[in-house]
Short mmCIF file of C-alpha atoms in Angstrom, two decimals:
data_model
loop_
_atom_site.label_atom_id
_atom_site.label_comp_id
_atom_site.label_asym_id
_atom_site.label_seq_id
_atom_site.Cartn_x
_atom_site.Cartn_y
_atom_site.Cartn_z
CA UNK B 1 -12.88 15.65 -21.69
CA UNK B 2 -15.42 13.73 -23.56
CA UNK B 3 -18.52 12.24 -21.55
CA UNK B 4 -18.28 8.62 -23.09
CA UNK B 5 -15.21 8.63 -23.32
CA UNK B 6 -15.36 9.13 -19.30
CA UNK B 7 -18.07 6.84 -18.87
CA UNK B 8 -16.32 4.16 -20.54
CA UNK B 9 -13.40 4.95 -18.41
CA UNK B 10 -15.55 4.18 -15.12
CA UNK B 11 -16.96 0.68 -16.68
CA UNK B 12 -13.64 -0.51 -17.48
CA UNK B 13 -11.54 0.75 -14.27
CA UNK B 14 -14.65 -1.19 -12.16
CA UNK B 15 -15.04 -3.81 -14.08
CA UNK B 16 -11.25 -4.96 -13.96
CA UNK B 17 -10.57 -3.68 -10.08
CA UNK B 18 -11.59 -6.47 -8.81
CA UNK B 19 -9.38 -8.70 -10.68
CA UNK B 20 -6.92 -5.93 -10.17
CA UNK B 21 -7.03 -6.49 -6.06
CA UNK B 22 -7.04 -10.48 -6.19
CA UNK B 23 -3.52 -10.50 -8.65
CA UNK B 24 -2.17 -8.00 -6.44
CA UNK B 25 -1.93 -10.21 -3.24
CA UNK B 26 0.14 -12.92 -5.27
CA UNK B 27 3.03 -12.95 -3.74
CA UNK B 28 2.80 -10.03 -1.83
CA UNK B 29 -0.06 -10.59 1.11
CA UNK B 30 -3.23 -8.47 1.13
CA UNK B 31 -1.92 -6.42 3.86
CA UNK B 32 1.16 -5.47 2.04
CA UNK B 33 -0.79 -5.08 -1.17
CA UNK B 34 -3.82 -3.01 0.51
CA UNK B 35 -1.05 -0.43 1.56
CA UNK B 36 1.11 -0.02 -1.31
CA UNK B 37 -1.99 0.64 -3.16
CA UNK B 38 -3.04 3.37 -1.04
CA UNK B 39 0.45 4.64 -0.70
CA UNK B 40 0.78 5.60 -4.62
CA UNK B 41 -3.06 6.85 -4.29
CA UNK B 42 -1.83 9.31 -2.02
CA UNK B 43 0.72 10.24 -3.31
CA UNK B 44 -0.38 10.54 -6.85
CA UNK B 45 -3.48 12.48 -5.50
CA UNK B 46 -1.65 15.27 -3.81
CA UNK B 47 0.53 15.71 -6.57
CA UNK B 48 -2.23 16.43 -9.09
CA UNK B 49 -3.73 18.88 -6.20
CA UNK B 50 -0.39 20.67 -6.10
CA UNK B 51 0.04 20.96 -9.67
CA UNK B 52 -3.23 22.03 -10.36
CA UNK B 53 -3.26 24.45 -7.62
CA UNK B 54 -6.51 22.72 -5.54
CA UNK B 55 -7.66 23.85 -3.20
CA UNK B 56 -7.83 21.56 0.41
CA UNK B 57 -10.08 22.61 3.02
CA UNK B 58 -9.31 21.79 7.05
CA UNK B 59 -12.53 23.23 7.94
CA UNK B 60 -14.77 21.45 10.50
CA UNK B 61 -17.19 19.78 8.44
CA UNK B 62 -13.88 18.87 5.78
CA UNK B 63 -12.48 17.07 8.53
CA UNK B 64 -14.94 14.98 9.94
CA UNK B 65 -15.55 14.24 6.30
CA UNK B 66 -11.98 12.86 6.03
CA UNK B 67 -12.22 11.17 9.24
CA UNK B 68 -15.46 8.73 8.48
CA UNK B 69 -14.22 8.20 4.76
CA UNK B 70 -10.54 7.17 6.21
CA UNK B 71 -11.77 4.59 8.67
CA UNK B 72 -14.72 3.20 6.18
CA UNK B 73 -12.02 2.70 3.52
CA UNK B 74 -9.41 1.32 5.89
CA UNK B 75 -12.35 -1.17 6.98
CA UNK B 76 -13.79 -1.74 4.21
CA UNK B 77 -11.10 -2.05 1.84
CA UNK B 78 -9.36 -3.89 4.80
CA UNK B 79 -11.78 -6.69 4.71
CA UNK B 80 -12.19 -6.49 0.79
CA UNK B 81 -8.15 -7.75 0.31
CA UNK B 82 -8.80 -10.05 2.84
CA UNK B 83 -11.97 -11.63 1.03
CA UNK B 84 -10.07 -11.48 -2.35
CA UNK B 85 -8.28 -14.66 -1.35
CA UNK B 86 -10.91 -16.83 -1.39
CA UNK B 87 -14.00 -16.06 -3.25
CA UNK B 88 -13.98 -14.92 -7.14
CA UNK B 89 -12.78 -12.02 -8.33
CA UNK B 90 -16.37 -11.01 -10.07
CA UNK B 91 -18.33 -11.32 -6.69
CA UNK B 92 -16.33 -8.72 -5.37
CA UNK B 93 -18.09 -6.57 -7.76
CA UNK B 94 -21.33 -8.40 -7.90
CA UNK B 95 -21.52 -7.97 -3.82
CA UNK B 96 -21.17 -4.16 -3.88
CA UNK B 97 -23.49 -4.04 -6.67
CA UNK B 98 -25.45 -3.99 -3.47
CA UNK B 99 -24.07 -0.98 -1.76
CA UNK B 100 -27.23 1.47 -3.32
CA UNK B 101 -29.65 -0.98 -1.50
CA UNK B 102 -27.60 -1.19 1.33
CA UNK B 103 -27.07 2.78 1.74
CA UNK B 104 -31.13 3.07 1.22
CA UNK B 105 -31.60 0.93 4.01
CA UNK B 106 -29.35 2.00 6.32
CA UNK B 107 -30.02 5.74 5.26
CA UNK B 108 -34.05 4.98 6.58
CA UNK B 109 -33.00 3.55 10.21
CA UNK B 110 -30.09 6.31 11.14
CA UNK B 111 -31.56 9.32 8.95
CA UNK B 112 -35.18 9.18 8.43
CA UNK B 113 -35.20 9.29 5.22
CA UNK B 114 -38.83 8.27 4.01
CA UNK B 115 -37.48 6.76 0.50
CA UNK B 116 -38.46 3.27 1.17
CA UNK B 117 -41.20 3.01 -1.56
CA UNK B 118 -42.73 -0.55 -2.45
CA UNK B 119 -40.56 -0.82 -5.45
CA UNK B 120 -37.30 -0.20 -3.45
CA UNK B 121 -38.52 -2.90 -0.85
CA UNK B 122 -39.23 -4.98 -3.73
CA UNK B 123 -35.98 -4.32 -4.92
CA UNK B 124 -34.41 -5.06 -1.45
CA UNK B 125 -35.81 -7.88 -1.35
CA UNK B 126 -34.91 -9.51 -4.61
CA UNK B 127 -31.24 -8.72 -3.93
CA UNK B 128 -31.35 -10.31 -0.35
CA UNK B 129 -32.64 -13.43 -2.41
CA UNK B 130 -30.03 -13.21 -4.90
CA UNK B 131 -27.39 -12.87 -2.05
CA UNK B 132 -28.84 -16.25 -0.05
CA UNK B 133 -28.35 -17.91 -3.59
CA UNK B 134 -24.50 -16.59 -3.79
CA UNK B 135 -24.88 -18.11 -0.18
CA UNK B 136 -25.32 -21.29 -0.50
CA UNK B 137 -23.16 -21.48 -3.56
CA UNK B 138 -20.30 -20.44 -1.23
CA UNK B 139 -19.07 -24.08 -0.53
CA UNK B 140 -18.82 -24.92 -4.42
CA UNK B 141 -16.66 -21.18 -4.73
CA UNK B 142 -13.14 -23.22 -5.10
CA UNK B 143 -11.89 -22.56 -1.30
CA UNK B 144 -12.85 -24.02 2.00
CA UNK B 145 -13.12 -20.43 3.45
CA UNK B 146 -15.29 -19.06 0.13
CA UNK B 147 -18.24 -18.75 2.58
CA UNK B 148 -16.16 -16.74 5.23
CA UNK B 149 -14.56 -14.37 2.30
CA UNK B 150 -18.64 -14.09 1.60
CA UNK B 151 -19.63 -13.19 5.16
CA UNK B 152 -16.15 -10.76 4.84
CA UNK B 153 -17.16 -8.85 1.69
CA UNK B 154 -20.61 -8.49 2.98
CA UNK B 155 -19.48 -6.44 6.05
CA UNK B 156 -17.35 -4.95 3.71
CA UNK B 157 -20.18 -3.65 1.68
CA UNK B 158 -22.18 -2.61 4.51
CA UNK B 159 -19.35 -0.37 6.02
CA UNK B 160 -19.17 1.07 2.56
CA UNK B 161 -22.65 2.28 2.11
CA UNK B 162 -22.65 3.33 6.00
CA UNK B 163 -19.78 5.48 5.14
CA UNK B 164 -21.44 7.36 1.96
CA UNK B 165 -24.74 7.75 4.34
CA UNK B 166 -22.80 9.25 7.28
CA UNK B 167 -20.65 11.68 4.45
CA UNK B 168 -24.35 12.75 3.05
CA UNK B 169 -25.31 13.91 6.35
CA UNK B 170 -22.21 15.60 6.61
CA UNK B 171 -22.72 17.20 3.64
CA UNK B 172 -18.83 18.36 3.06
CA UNK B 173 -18.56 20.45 -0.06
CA UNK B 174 -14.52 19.89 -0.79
CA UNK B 175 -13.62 19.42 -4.05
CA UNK B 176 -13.37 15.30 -4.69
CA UNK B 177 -9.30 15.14 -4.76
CA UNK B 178 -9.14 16.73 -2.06
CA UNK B 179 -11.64 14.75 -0.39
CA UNK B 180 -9.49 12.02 -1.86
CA UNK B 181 -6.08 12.85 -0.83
CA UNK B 182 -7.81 13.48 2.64
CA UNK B 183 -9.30 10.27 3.11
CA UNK B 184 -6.23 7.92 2.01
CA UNK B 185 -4.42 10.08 4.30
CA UNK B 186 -6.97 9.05 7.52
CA UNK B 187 -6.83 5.49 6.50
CA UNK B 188 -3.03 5.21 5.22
CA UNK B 189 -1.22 4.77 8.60
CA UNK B 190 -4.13 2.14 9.84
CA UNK B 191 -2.93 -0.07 6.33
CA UNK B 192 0.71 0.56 7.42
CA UNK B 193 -0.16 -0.85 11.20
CA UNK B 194 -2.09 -4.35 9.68
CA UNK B 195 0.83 -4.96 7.23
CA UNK B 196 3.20 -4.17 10.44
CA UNK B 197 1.11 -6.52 12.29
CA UNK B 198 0.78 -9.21 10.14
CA UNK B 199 3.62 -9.48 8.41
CA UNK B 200 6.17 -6.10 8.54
CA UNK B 201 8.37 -7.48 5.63
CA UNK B 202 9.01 -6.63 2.36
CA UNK B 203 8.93 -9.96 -0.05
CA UNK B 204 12.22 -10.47 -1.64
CA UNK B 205 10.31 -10.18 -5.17
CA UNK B 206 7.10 -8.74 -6.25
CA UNK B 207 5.45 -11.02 -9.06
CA UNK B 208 5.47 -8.64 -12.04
CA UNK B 209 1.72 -9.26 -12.50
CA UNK B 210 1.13 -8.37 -8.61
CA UNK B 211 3.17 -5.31 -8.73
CA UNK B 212 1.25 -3.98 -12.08
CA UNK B 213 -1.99 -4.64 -10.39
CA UNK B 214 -0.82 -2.64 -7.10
CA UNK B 215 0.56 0.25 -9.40
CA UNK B 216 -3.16 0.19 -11.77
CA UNK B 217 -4.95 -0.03 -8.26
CA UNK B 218 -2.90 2.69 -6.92
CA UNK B 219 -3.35 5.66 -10.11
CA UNK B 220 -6.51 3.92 -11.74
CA UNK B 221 -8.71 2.44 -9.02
CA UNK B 222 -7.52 5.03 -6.04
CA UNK B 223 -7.37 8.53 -7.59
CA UNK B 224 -8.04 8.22 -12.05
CA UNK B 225 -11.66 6.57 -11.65
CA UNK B 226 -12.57 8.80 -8.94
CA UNK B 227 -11.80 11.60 -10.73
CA UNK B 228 -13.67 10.27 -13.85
CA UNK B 229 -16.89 9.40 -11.80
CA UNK B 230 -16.94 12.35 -9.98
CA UNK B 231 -16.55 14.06 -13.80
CA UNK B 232 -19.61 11.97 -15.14
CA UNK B 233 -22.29 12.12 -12.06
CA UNK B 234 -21.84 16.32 -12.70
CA UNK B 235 -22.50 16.30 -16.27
CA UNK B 236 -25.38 13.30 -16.33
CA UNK B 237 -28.34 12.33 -14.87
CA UNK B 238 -28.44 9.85 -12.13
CA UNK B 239 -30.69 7.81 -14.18
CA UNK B 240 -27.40 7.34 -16.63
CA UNK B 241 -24.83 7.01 -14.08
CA UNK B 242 -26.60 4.09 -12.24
CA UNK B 243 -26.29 1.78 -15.22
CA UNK B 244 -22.84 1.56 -14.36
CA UNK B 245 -23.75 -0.73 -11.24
CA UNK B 246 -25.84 -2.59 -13.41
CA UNK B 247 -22.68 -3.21 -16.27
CA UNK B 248 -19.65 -3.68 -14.22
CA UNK B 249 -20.64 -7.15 -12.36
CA UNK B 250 -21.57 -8.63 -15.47
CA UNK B 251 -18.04 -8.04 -16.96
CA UNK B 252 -16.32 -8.48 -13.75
CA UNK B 253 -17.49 -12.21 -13.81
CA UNK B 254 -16.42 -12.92 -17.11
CA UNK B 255 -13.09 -11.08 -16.78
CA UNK B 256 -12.69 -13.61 -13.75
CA UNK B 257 -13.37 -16.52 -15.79
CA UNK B 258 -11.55 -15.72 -19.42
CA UNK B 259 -8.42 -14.44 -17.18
CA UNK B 260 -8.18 -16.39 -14.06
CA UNK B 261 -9.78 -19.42 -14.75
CA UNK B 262 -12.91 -18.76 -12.51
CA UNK B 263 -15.75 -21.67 -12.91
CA UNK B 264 -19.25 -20.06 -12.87
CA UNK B 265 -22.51 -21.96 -12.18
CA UNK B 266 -25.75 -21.62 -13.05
CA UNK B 267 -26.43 -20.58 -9.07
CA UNK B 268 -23.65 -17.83 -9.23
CA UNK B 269 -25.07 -16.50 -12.73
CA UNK B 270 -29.15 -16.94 -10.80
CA UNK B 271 -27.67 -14.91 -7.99
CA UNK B 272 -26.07 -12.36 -9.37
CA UNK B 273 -29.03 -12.12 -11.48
CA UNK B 274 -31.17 -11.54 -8.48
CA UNK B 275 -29.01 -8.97 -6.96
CA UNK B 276 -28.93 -6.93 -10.66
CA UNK B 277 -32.72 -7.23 -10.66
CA UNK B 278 -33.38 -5.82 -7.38
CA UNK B 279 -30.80 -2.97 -8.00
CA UNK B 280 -32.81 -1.78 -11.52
CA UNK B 281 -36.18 -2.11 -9.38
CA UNK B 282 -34.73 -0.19 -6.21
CA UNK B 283 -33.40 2.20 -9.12
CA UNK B 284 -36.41 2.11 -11.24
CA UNK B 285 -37.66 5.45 -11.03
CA UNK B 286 -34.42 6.89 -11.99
CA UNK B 287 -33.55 4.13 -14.81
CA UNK B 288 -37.34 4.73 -16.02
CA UNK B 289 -36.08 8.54 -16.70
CA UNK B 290 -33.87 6.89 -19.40
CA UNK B 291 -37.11 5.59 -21.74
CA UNK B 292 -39.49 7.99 -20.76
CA UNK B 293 -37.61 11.82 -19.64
CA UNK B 294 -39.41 13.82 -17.66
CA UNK B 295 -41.54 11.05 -16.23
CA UNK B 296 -39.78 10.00 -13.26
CA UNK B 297 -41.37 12.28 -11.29
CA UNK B 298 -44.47 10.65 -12.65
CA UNK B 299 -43.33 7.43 -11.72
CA UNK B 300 -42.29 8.06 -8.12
CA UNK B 301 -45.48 9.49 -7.34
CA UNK B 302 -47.34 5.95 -8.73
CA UNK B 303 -45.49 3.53 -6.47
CA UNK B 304 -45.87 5.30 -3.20
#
């Protein structure tokens, strides 16, 4: 498969997932739409590992592995739907733009790691500014619970990066499907027991848009672009691969507003310019790689 061509493939299954999960609960619930998605995921996933002959570990450290990624998806992904309701679509993507500061920081309080340079702080702290702007823009979002879906997504994000620290320390070595297939499986039946729980019914018709955005979630979002990312982070450098984070909030926002109407203000756009600023600081000595190869090693050493 062709590297761009992959890349590409990343930017625009990101870019347009968030838009993806808000058209999907027309109509449907986010419960209901949370679970169907993760239903075809599953399914789809296991089939390619069957056809392709994959193999799926059930050793110890494969299991704990889908364990913690089952219950951070089911939470986070649980509280993601639930957000989608009320804030816009782009901040979804915007907010876990924040996930590489978030897994830093939580990766230095539970592991040790000693990674917290000044630029990373600086970073960190440019992206908790941007975030207080996106704050106390929530009560001009469009919806009287805007700043709840905020607080929502946040947690969201938080669970997120808590979950890729915890699977580091693991250190599983499965191969990605499988790890896939694995972790929708952990997380599928606590989906099925919300939907139960909230609603248990089946909607006497599924908006044609909804139902195309559950079915893109479900192939795309769950199992294509994980393949495809897994793909690109083993044959590029990080440096490459974090631009990504940098790219898809920018078109996220705009696919929100050409699409679905979305108003954004000069606050949103000052935020979420923040929050991309403090991500290419916290990243800096891998981005710097990109101008200057073979000098991040240089650079790390000069802002410690």
């Amino acid at each position: 498969m062709s590297i761009p061509f992959a890349y590409l493939g990343i930017i625009l299954i990101w870019s347009t997932t968030p838009l993806a999960i808000q058209w999907s609960t027309e109509g449907t619930g986010f419960a209901l739409a949370v679970f169907a998605r993760m239903l075809i995921g599953v399914l789809v996933a296991a089939a390619v590992i069957i056809i392709w002959r994959i193999r799926f570990p059930l050793h110890d450290r494969a299991r704990r592995a889908y364990v913690v990624g089952g219950l951070g998806l089911f939470f986070a992904m649980a509280l993601t739907y639930w957000a989608a309701r009320y804030i816009h679509s782009g901040l979804i993507s915007v907010l876990f733009g924040l996930s590489p500061l978030a897994a830093g920081l939580l990766a230095a309080l539970f592991l040790g790691e000693r990674s917290l340079t000044r630029l990373k702080l600086i970073g960190m702290l440019l992206g908790a500014l941007g975030l207080a702007t996106i704050f106390i823009n929530g009560d001009s979002l469009g919806h009287e619970n805007a700043l709840l879906g905020l607080v929502a997504l946040l947690v969201a994000v938080f669970i997120y990066s808590g979950c890729l620290v915890w699977l580091k320390h693991i250190g599983d070595d499965s191969p990605p499907l499988a790890t896939t297939v694995g972790t929708l499986t952990v997380a599928l039946p606590f989906f099925g027991l919300v939907w139960y729980l909230t609603d248990g019914r089946l909607p006497e018709m599924v908006p044609s848009r909804a139902g195309a955005a559950i079915v893109y979630l479900g192939v795309f979002g769950s199992v294509i672009g994980f393949a495809l990312y897994y793909y690109v982070i083993k044959h590029l450098e990080t440096s490459k691969v974090a631009l990504i984070t940098l790219i898809t909030p920018v078109i996220a926002l705009l696919l929100g507003h050409w699409l679905n109407g979305e108003s954004i203000g000069l606050r949103l756009w000052f935020g979420t310019g923040l929050i991309l600023l403090g991500l290419s600081v916290h990243e800096w000595t891998m981005l710097a790689g990109l101008l200057r190869p073979g000098k991040a090693e240089v650079a790390e050493q000069t802002v410690r």
